[in-house]
mmCIF file of C-alpha atoms in Angstrom:
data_model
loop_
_atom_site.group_PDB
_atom_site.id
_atom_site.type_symbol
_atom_site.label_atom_id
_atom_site.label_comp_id
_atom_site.label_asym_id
_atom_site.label_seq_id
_atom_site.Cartn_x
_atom_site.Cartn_y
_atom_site.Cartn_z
ATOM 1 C CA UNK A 160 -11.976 32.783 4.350
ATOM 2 C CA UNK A 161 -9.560 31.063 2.034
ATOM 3 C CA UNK A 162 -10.214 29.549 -1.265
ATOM 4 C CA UNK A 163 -8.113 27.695 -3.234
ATOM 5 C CA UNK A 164 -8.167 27.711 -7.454
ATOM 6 C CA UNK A 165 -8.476 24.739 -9.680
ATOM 7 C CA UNK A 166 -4.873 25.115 -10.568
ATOM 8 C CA UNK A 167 -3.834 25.055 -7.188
ATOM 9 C CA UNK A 168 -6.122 22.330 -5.983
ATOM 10 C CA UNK A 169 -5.157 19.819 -8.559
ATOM 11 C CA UNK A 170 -1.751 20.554 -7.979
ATOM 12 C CA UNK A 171 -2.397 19.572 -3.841
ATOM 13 C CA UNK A 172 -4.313 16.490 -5.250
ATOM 14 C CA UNK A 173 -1.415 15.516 -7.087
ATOM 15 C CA UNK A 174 1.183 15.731 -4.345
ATOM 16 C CA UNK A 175 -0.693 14.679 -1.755
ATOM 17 C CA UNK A 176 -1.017 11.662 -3.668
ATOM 18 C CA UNK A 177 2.772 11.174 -4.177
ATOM 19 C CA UNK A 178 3.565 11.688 -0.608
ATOM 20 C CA UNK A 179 1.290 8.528 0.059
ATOM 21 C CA UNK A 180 3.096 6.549 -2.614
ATOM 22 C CA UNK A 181 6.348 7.613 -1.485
ATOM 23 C CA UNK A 182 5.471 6.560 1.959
ATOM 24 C CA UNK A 183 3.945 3.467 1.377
ATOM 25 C CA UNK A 184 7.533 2.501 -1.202
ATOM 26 C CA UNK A 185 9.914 3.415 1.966
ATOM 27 C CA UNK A 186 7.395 1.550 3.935
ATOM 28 C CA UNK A 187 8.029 -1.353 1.977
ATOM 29 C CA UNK A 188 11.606 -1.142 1.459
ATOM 30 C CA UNK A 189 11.994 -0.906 5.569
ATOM 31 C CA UNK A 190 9.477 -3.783 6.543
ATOM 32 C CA UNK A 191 11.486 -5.901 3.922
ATOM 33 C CA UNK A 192 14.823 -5.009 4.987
ATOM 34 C CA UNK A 193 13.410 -5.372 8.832
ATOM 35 C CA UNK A 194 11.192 -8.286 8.264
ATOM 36 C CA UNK A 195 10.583 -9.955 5.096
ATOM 37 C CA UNK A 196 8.625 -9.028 1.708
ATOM 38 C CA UNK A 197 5.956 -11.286 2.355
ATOM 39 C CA UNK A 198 5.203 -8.380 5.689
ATOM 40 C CA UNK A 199 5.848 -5.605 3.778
ATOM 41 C CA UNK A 200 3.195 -6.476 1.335
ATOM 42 C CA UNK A 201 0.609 -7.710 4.341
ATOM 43 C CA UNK A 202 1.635 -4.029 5.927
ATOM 44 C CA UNK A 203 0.627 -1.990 2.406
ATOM 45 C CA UNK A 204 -2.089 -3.723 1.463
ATOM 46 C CA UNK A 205 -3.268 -3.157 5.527
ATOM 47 C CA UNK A 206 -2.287 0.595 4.739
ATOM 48 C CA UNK A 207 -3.830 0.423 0.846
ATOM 49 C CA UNK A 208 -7.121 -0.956 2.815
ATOM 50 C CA UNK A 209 -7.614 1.654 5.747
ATOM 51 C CA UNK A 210 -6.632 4.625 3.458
ATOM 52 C CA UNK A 211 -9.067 3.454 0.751
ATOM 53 C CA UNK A 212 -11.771 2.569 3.664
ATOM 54 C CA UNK A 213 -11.333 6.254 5.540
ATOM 55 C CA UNK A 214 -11.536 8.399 1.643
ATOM 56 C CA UNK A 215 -14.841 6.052 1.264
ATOM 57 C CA UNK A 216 -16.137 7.123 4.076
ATOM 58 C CA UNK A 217 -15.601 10.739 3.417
ATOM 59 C CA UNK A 218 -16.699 9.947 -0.483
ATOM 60 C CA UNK A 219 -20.111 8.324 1.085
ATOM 61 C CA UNK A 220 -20.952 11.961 3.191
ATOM 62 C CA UNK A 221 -19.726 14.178 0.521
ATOM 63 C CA UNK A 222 -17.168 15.241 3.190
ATOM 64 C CA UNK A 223 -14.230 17.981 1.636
ATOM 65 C CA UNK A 224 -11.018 16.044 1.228
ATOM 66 C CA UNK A 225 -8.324 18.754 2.571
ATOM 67 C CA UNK A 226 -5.290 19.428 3.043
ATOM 68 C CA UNK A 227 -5.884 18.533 6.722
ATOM 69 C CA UNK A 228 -7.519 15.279 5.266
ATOM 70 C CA UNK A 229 -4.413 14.137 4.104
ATOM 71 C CA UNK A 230 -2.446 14.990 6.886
ATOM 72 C CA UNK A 231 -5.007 12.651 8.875
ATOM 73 C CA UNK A 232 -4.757 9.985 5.760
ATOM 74 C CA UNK A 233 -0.614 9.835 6.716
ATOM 75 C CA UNK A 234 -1.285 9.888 10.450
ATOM 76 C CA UNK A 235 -3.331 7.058 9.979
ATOM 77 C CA UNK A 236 -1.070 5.210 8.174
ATOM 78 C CA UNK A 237 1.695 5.717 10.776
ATOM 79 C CA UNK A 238 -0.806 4.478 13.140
ATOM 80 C CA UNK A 239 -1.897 1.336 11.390
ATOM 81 C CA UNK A 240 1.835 0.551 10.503
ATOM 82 C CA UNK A 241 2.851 0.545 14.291
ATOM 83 C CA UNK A 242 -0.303 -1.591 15.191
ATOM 84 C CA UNK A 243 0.516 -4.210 12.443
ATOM 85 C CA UNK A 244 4.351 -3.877 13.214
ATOM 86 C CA UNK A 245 3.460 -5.130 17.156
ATOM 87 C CA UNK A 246 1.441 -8.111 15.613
ATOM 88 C CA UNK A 247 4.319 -8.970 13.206
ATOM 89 C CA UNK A 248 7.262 -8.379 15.652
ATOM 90 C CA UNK A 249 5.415 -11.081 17.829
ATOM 91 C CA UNK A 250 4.999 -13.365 14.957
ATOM 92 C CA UNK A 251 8.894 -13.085 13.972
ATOM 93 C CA UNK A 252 9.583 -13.917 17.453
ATOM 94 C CA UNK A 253 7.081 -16.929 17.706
ATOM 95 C CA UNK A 254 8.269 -18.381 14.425
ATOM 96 C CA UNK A 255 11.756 -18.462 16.453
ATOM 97 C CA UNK A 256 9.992 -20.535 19.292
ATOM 98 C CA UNK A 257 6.958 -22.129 18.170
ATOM 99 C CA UNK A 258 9.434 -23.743 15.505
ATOM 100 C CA UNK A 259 7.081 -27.065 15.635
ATOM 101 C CA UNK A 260 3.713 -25.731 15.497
ATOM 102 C CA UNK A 261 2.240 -24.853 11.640
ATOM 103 C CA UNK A 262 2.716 -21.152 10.422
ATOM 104 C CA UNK A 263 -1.397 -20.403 11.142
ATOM 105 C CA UNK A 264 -1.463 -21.447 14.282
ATOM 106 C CA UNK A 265 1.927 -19.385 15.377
ATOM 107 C CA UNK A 266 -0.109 -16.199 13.808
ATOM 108 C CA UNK A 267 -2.891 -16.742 15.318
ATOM 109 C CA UNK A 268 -0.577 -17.488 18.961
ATOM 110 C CA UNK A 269 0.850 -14.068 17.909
ATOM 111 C CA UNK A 270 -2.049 -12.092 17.391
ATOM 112 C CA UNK A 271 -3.263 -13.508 20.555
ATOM 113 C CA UNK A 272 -0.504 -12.568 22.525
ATOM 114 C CA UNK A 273 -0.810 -8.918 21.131
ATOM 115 C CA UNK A 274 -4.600 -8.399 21.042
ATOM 116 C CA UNK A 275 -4.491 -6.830 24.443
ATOM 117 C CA UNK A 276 -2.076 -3.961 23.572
ATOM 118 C CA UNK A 277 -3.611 -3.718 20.528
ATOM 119 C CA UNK A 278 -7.135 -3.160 22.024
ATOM 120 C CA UNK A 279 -5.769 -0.624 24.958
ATOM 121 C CA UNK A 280 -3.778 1.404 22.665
ATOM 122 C CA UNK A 281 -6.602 1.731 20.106
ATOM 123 C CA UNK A 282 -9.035 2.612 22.867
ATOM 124 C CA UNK A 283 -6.884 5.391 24.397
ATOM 125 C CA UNK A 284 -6.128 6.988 20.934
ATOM 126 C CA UNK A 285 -10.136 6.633 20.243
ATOM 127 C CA UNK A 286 -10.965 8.458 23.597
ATOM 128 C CA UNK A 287 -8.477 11.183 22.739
ATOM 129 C CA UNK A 288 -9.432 11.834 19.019
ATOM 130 C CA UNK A 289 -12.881 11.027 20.197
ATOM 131 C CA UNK A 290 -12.584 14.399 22.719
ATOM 132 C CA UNK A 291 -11.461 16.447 19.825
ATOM 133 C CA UNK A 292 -13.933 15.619 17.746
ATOM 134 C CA UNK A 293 -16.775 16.825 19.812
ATOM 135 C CA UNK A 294 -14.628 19.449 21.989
ATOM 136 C CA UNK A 295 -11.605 20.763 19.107
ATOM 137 C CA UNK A 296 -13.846 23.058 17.331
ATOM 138 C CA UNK A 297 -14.591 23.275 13.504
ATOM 139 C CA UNK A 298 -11.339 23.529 12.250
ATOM 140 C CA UNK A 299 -10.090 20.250 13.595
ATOM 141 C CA UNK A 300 -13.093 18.298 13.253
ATOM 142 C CA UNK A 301 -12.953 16.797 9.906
ATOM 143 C CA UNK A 302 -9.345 15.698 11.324
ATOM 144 C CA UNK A 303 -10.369 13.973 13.804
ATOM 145 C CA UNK A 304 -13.409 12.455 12.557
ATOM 146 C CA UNK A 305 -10.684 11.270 9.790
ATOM 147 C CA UNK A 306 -8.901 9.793 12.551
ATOM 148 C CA UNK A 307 -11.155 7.494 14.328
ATOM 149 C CA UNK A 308 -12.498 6.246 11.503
ATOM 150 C CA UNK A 309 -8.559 5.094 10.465
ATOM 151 C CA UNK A 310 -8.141 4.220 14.537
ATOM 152 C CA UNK A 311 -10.966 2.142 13.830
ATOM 153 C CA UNK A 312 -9.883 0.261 10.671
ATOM 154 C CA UNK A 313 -6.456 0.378 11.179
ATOM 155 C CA UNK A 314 -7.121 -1.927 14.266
ATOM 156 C CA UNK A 315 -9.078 -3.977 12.363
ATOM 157 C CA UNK A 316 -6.469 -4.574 9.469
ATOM 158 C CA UNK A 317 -3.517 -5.238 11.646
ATOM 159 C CA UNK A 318 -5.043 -8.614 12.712
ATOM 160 C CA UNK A 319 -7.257 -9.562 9.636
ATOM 161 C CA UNK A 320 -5.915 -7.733 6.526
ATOM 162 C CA UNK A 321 -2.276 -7.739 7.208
ATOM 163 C CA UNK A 322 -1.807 -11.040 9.030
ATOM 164 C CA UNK A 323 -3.723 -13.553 7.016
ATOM 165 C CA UNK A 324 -2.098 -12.119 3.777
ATOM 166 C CA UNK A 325 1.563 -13.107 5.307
ATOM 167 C CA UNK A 326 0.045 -17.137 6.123
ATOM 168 C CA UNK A 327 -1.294 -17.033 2.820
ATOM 169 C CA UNK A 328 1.867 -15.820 1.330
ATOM 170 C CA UNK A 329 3.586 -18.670 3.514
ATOM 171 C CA UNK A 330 1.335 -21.374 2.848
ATOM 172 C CA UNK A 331 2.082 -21.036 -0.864
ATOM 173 C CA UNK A 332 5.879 -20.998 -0.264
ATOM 174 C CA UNK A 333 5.267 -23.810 1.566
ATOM 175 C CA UNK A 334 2.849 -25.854 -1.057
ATOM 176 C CA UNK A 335 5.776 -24.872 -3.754
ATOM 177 C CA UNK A 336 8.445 -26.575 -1.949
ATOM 178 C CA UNK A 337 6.001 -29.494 -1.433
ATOM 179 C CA UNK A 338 5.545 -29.329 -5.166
ATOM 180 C CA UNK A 339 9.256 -29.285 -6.036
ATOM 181 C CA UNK A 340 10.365 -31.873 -3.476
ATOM 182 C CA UNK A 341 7.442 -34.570 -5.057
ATOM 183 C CA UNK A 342 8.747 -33.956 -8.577
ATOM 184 C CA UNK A 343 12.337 -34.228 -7.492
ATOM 185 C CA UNK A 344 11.195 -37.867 -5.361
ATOM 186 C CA UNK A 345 9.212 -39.024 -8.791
#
């Protein structure tokens, strides 16, 4: 049996939380430099959204947020990054070919094209962490059970969290240099 003092705890707490926010700032900085700003901020507020979902969950059954917690809180944001890196990979190609269609309807092309992999991948993680839920004993349990919950939201906020923040981001570039080009015609 191991316990762990207040002291000690809070001090866990506290860098547990700066390990996310470091993460999340280098995730930033790399989907700008990779993609644009307008993905990085769809990818952390995708990541912001399944981290805050998965702790709610645990918050709702009074579930022990552990160190092992928070090693399944970064997993899952590794996982939802990759998932909503596919969808925006395809998007940065489509933009490239679908230069005449509107920016909504090349997203929506895009997470079309990706659904597939994104729906196989997320179903072979989930039958994996699924197994060691039921079958990895008590120490890895609250792990996985972190897990598919994130598998299961992190899906979910690759397509519609993360995507429709980048057309709505776009869209109001777009209706700006609508704005600008009237006034400069008047």
């Amino acid at each position: 049996v191991e316990k762990v003092g207040p002291k000690i705890g809070s001090e866990l707490r506290t860098k547990a939380i700066q390990a996310i926010l470091i993460a999340l700032v280098i995730i930033l900085i790399y989907i700008s430099w990779r993609f644009e700003f307008v993905f990085a901020v769809g990818a952390i507020a995708a990541l912001f959204h399944d981290i805050l979902i998965t702790l709610g969950v645990f918050s709702i059954l009074n579930l022990e947020i552990t160190l092992a917690i928070i090693a399944a809180f970064l997993t899952i944001v590794g996982y939802s990054l990759n998932d909503t890196i596919v969808v925006f990979d395809r998007i940065r190609e489509n933009v490239k070919i679908l230069r005449r269609d509107n920016y909504e309807t090349i997203v929506n092309t895009s997470i079309n094209q990706s659904l597939s992999r994104t729906i196989v991948t997320s179903l072979t993680t989930m039958v994996v962490v699924t197994i060691l839920y039921f079958f990895g004993g008590a120490v890895i349990h609250d792990f996985a059970f972190a897990l598919i919950v994130g598998v299961l939201i992190g899906t979910y906020s690759s397509i519609f969290v993360a995507s429709p923040i980048v057309i709505e981001w776009q869209q109001s570039r777009e209706n700006k240099k609508k704005g600008k080009s009237v006034l400069k015609k008047a």
